[in-house]
Structures are given as structure tokens and as C-alpha cells.
């Protein structure tokens, strides 16, 4: 696992640098909690899975969000666990990606909590 994560981070860092702009479409309870929290405060802490899928393609995130919300954040490469760039399980022609290239990045969310600002919602 560790060697795959190290290899993934090296590939992402080589392509994008130390951070990458990623998007996540959320719907259902996630979107409702996010919208309600942002309406009240400038920063919301959203409970997330400890690892979640993000994309580098905003239009893909919008498809996943449906009528929910799209989050855009600068993600540190050190938190990326897997990427479509080099991880066989999420490349577009195999595994979870099927035949659609979702430009997927699996991001580790420390403590399962993600801080989101109003500016992060697009």
C-alpha cells in the first residue's frame, strides 16, 4: 500500500506540483449539511469518509452532484492516495473507472473531517 501511495504521489507531483485543484460533487445529506452550514457560517466542517474520490474535471463533479453541490479545493499532493494517472484500479479502462475517464483521485481526509469555505462551493 505504502509503495503504491508513494508512487502515486510522485506521479501527481511530477504532473501538477505540490497541490492540485480537485472537485467533488456531493448530494443528499452531504449537500444538505453543506448548504445549511454555509448559509450560517463562513467555514463548515463536513464529516467525510477517511478516503474519498475527487476529480480534476469540474464537469465530472457536476455530474456526480446532480442538484447537490460542487466543492473545489487545492489539495496537497501528500494527501492523495491513488490517481488515475498511474493506479490500475482507477484507470479509465479497468476497475472502478469503467470506460468513462473520471480523472479520479482518491484523497485521504485526515480525521474524516473536511473544512469548506463559501469560496470552495462553485
CSV table of C-alpha atoms in Angstrom, one decimal:
chain,number,residue,atom,x,y,z
A,1,UNK,CA,0.0,0.0,0.0
A,2,UNK,CA,2.7,2.5,1.0
A,3,UNK,CA,4.7,1.9,-2.1
A,4,UNK,CA,1.6,2.5,-4.3
A,5,UNK,CA,0.8,5.7,-2.5
A,6,UNK,CA,4.4,6.9,-2.8
A,7,UNK,CA,4.4,6.1,-6.5
A,8,UNK,CA,1.1,7.9,-6.9
A,9,UNK,CA,2.2,11.0,-5.1
A,10,UNK,CA,5.4,11.1,-7.2
A,11,UNK,CA,3.4,10.9,-10.4
A,12,UNK,CA,0.9,13.6,-9.3
A,13,UNK,CA,3.7,15.8,-8.1
A,14,UNK,CA,5.5,15.4,-11.4
A,15,UNK,CA,2.4,16.4,-13.3
A,16,UNK,CA,1.0,19.2,-11.0
A,17,UNK,CA,3.4,20.3,-8.3
A,18,UNK,CA,2.8,20.3,-4.6
A,19,UNK,CA,-1.0,20.9,-4.8
A,20,UNK,CA,-3.7,20.2,-7.3
A,21,UNK,CA,-7.2,21.8,-7.8
A,22,UNK,CA,-9.7,19.0,-7.4
A,23,UNK,CA,-13.5,18.9,-7.4
A,24,UNK,CA,-16.0,16.7,-5.5
A,25,UNK,CA,-19.7,16.6,-6.3
A,26,UNK,CA,-21.9,15.9,-3.3
A,27,UNK,CA,-25.6,15.3,-3.0
A,28,UNK,CA,-28.1,14.0,-0.4
A,29,UNK,CA,-27.2,14.6,3.2
A,30,UNK,CA,-23.7,15.8,2.4
A,31,UNK,CA,-25.1,18.6,0.2
A,32,UNK,CA,-27.9,19.5,2.6
A,33,UNK,CA,-25.5,19.7,5.5
A,34,UNK,CA,-23.0,21.7,3.5
A,35,UNK,CA,-25.6,24.2,2.2
A,36,UNK,CA,-27.2,24.7,5.6
A,37,UNK,CA,-23.8,25.2,7.3
A,38,UNK,CA,-22.5,27.6,4.7
A,39,UNK,CA,-25.7,29.7,4.9
A,40,UNK,CA,-24.9,30.2,8.7
A,41,UNK,CA,-21.1,30.3,8.8
A,42,UNK,CA,-18.2,31.1,6.6
A,43,UNK,CA,-16.5,27.8,7.3
A,44,UNK,CA,-18.2,24.4,7.6
A,45,UNK,CA,-16.6,21.2,8.8
A,46,UNK,CA,-18.2,18.3,6.8
A,47,UNK,CA,-18.0,14.7,8.1
A,48,UNK,CA,-16.5,12.7,5.2
A,49,UNK,CA,-15.1,9.2,4.7
A,50,UNK,CA,-11.4,9.0,5.5
A,51,UNK,CA,-10.8,8.4,1.8
A,52,UNK,CA,-13.0,9.9,-0.9
A,53,UNK,CA,-13.0,10.3,-4.7
A,54,UNK,CA,-12.3,13.6,-6.3
A,55,UNK,CA,-11.8,14.6,-9.9
A,56,UNK,CA,-9.7,17.1,-11.7
A,57,UNK,CA,-12.6,17.7,-14.2
A,58,UNK,CA,-15.2,20.1,-12.9
A,59,UNK,CA,-17.9,18.8,-15.3
A,60,UNK,CA,-17.5,15.3,-13.9
A,61,UNK,CA,-18.0,16.6,-10.3
A,62,UNK,CA,-21.2,18.4,-11.6
A,63,UNK,CA,-22.5,15.1,-12.9
A,64,UNK,CA,-22.0,13.4,-9.6
A,65,UNK,CA,-23.5,16.4,-7.7
A,66,UNK,CA,-26.7,16.4,-9.8
A,67,UNK,CA,-28.7,19.1,-7.9
A,68,UNK,CA,-26.4,19.0,-4.9
A,69,UNK,CA,-23.1,21.0,-4.6
A,70,UNK,CA,-19.7,21.0,-6.1
A,71,UNK,CA,-16.6,21.6,-3.8
A,72,UNK,CA,-13.4,22.9,-5.3
A,73,UNK,CA,-10.2,22.8,-3.2
A,74,UNK,CA,-6.5,23.0,-3.6
A,75,UNK,CA,-5.5,19.5,-2.4
A,76,UNK,CA,-1.9,18.9,-1.1
A,77,UNK,CA,-0.3,16.0,-3.1
A,78,UNK,CA,0.7,14.5,0.3
A,79,UNK,CA,-3.0,13.6,0.9
A,80,UNK,CA,-3.5,11.8,-2.4
A,81,UNK,CA,-3.6,8.0,-2.1
A,82,UNK,CA,-4.4,6.9,-5.7
A,83,UNK,CA,-4.8,8.6,-9.0
A,84,UNK,CA,-6.0,7.7,-12.5
A,85,UNK,CA,-2.5,8.8,-13.7
A,86,UNK,CA,-0.9,5.5,-12.5
A,87,UNK,CA,-3.2,3.4,-10.3
A,88,UNK,CA,-4.5,0.4,-12.3
A,89,UNK,CA,-7.7,0.1,-10.2
A,90,UNK,CA,-9.0,3.5,-11.2
A,91,UNK,CA,-7.7,3.9,-14.8
A,92,UNK,CA,-10.5,4.5,-17.2
A,93,UNK,CA,-10.5,1.1,-18.9
A,94,UNK,CA,-10.5,-1.0,-15.7
A,95,UNK,CA,-11.6,-1.2,-12.1
A,96,UNK,CA,-13.9,1.4,-10.7
A,97,UNK,CA,-13.5,3.8,-13.6
A,98,UNK,CA,-15.2,1.6,-16.2
A,99,UNK,CA,-14.9,3.1,-19.6
A,100,UNK,CA,-15.5,6.7,-18.6
A,101,UNK,CA,-12.4,8.7,-17.6
A,102,UNK,CA,-13.5,10.3,-14.4
A,103,UNK,CA,-10.0,11.8,-13.9
A,104,UNK,CA,-10.2,10.3,-10.4
A,105,UNK,CA,-8.0,11.0,-7.4
A,106,UNK,CA,-8.6,9.2,-4.1
A,107,UNK,CA,-7.8,11.7,-1.4
A,108,UNK,CA,-7.2,10.9,2.3
A,109,UNK,CA,-9.3,13.1,4.6
A,110,UNK,CA,-7.4,13.3,8.0
A,111,UNK,CA,-9.8,12.6,10.8
A,112,UNK,CA,-12.7,12.2,8.3
A,113,UNK,CA,-13.4,16.0,8.5
A,114,UNK,CA,-13.1,18.4,5.7
A,115,UNK,CA,-13.1,22.2,6.2
A,116,UNK,CA,-15.0,24.0,3.5
A,117,UNK,CA,-15.4,27.8,3.0
A,118,UNK,CA,-18.0,29.6,1.0
A,119,UNK,CA,-15.4,30.2,-1.7
A,120,UNK,CA,-14.9,26.4,-2.0
A,121,UNK,CA,-18.5,26.0,-3.3
A,122,UNK,CA,-18.8,26.5,-7.0
